[in-house]
Coordinates of C-alpha atoms in Angstrom, one line a residue:
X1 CA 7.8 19.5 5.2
X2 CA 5.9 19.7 2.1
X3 CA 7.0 21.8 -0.9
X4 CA 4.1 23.8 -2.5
X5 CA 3.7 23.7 -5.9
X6 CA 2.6 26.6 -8.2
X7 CA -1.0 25.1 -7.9
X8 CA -0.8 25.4 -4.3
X9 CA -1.3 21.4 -3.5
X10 CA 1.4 20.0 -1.4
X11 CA 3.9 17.8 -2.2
X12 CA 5.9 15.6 -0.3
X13 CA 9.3 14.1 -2.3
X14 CA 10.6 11.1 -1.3
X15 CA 13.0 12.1 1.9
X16 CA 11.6 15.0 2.9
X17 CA 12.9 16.9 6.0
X18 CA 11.0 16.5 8.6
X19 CA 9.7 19.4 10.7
X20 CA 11.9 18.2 14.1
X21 CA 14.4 15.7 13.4
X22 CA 14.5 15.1 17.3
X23 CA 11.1 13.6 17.1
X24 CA 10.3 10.0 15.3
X25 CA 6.8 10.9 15.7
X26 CA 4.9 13.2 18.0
X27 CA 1.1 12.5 18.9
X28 CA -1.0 15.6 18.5
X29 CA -4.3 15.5 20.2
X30 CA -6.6 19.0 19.1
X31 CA -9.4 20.4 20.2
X32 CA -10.1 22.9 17.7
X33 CA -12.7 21.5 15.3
X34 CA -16.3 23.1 14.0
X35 CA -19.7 21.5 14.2
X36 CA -22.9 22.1 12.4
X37 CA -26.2 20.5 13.7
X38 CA -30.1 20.8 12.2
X39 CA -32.7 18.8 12.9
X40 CA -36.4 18.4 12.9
X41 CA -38.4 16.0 15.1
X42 CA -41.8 15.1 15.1
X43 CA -44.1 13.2 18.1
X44 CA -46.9 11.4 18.6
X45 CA -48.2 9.7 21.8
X46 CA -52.2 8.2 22.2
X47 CA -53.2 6.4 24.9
X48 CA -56.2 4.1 23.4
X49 CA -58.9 2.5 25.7
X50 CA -57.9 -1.2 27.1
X51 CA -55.0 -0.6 28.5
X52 CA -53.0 -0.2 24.9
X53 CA -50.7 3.3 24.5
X54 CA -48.7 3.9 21.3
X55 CA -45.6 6.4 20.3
X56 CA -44.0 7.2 17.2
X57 CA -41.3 9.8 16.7
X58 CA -39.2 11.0 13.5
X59 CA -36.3 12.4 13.0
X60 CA -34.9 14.8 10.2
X61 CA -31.4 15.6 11.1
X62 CA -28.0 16.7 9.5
X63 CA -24.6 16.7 11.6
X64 CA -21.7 18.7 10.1
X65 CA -17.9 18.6 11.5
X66 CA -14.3 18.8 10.9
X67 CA -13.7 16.0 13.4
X68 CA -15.9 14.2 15.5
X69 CA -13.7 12.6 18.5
X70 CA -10.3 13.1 19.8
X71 CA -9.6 9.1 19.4
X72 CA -10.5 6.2 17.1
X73 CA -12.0 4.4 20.4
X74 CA -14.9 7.4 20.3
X75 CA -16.5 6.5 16.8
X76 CA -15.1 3.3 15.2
X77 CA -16.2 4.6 11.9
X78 CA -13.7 7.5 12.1
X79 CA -9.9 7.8 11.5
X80 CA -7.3 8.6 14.3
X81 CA -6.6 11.9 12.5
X82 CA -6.8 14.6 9.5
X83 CA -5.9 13.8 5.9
X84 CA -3.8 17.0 5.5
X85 CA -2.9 18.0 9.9
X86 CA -2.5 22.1 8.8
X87 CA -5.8 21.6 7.0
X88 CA -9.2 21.5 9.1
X89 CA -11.3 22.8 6.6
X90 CA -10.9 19.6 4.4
X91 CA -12.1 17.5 6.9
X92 CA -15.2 19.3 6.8
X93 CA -18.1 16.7 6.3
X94 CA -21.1 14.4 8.0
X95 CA -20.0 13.5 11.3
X96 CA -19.3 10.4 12.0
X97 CA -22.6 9.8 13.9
X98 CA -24.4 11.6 10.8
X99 CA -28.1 10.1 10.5
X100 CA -30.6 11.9 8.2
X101 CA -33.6 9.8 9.2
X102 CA -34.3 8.0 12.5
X103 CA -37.9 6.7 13.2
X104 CA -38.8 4.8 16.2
X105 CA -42.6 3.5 17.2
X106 CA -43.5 1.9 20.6
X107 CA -46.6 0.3 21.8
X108 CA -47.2 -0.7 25.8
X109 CA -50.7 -3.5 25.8
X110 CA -51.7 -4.6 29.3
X111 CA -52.9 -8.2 28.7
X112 CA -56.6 -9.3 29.8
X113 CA -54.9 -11.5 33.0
X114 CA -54.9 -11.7 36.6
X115 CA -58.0 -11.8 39.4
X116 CA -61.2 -11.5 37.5
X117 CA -60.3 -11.8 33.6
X118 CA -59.1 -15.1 33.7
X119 CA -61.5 -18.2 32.5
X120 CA -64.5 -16.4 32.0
X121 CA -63.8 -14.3 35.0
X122 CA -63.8 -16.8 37.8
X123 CA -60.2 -17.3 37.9
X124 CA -59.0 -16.1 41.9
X125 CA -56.0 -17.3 43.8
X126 CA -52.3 -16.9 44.4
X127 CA -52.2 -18.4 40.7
X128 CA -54.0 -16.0 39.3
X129 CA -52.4 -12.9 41.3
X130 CA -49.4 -14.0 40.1
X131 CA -50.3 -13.7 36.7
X132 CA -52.0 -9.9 37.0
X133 CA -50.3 -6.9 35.7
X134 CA -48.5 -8.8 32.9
X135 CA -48.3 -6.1 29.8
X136 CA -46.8 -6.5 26.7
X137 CA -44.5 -3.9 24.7
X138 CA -42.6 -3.8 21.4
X139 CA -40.0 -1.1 19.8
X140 CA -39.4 -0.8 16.1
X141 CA -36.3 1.5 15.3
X142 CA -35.2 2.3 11.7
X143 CA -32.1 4.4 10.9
X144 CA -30.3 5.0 7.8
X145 CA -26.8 3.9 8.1
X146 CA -23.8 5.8 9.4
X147 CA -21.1 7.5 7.4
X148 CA -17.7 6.5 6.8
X149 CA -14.1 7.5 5.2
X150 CA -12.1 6.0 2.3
X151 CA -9.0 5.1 3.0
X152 CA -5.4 4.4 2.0
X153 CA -3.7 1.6 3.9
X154 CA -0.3 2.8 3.6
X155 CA 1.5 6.1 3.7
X156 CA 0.7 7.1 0.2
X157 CA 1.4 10.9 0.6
X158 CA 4.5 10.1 2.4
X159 CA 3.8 12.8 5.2
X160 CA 4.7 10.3 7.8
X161 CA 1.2 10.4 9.2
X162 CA 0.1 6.8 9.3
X163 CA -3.5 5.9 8.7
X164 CA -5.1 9.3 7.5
X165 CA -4.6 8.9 3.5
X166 CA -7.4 9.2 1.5
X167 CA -7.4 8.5 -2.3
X168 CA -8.7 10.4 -5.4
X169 CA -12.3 10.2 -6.5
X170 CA -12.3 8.5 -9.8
X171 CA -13.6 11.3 -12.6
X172 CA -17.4 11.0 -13.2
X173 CA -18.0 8.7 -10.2
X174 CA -21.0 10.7 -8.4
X175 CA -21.1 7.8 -5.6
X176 CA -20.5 4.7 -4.3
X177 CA -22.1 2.2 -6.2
X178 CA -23.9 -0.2 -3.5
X179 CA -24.0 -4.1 -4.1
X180 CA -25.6 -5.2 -1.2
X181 CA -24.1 -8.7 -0.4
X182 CA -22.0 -9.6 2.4
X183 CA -19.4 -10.6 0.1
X184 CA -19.1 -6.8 -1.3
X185 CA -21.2 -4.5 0.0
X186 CA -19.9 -1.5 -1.8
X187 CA -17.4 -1.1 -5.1
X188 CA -15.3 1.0 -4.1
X189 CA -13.0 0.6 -6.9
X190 CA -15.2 1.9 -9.1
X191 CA -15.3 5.1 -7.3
X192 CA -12.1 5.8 -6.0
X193 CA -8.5 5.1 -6.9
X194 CA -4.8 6.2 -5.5
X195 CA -3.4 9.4 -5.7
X196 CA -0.5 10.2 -7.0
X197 CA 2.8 9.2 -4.8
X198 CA 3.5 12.0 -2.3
X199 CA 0.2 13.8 -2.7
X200 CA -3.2 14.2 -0.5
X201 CA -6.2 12.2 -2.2
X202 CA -9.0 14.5 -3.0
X203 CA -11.7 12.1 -1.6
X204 CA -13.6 13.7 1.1
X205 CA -14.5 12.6 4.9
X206 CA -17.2 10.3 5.4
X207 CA -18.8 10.5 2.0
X208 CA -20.0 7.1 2.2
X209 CA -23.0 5.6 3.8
X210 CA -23.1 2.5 5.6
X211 CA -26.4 -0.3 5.5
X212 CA -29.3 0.9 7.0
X213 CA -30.6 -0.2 10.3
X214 CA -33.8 -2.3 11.7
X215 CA -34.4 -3.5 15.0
X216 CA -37.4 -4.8 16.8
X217 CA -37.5 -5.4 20.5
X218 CA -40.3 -7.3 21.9

């Protein structure tokens, strides 16, 4: 049980009563979270002569939610559960499968072989049946990376909920900074640092991005 403070943040003293001493823990699973969803997409299929058809598709999208599964098993970038439990509001931020822009292109090319097309056209046979209907087909994806949550590794609020602290945004620090090596992608310590023993971080849900995303398929 917290005590409030004239400020109205929450503070939790070393040895504070719990809510039901019968309980070492209790495992809450809720159900009661918002969600916000725009998005624009755009289209384009052409079939072309010689057996080639092409696709391309966009995506313009923003995903908005206080919570977006009921386990850590559902989205591995998101916590098992709220910074502050009596406090959904503050978990308001980009779901965890958030992704502004998405674009995908496709192309399908059925290749010159079989009965017919084959060595000047005078290829026949089981050989060349067997070769007919051959088509070749390649997809391009590109996605912005996903967002995910800073986090404390220990208790630092001391409110018994393991594994939900976040820490204080570091004055002046707008974002992330992004190194872009394997090594240390982001520095996070010059954006964030640890609240105050026994107090919730001010850092919100899934205000970081994660790399970005290509993939071909041929």
């Amino acid at each position: 049980i917290p005590t409030i403070l004239p400020d109205g943040s929450k503070f939790f003293p070393t040895g504070a009563r719990r809510r039901n001493t019968n309980f070492g823990a209790v495992r809450l699973v809720a159900t009661d979270s918002n969600s916000f969803y725009n998005g624009l997409t755009l289209k384009l299929e052409r079939k072309f002569a010689r057996g080639l058809q092409a696709g391309a598709a966009y995506t313009f999208a923003k995903s908005v939610d206080e919570g977006s599964s009921t386990s850590s098993g559902d989205i591995l970038n998101e916590s098992q559960g709220r910074n502050d439990p009596d406090n959904a509001k503050a978990e308001r931020g980009l779901s965890g499968f958030d992704q502004r822009h998405n674009f995908v292109l496709n192309f399908i090319l059925d290749l010159p072989m079989g009965p017919g097309k084959l060595l000047g056209g005078n290829a026949s046979g089981p050989i060349a049946t067997l070769l007919q209907g051959w088509q070749l087909s390649s997809i391009l994806t590109a996605q912005v990376g996903t967002p995910f949550t800073p986090l404390v590794s220990f208790n630092r609020s001391r409110n018994l909920d393991q594994g939900n602290d976040r820490p204080n945004r570091k004055a002046g620090a707008a974002h992330v900074p992004i190194l872009g090596t394997p090594e240390k992608w982001f520095d996070v310590g010059a954006a964030f640092e640890l609240q105050p023993a026994g107090f919730y971080g001010n850092a919100g849900r899934n205000i970081i991005a994660g790399p970005n995303l290509h993939n071909l398929d041929v």
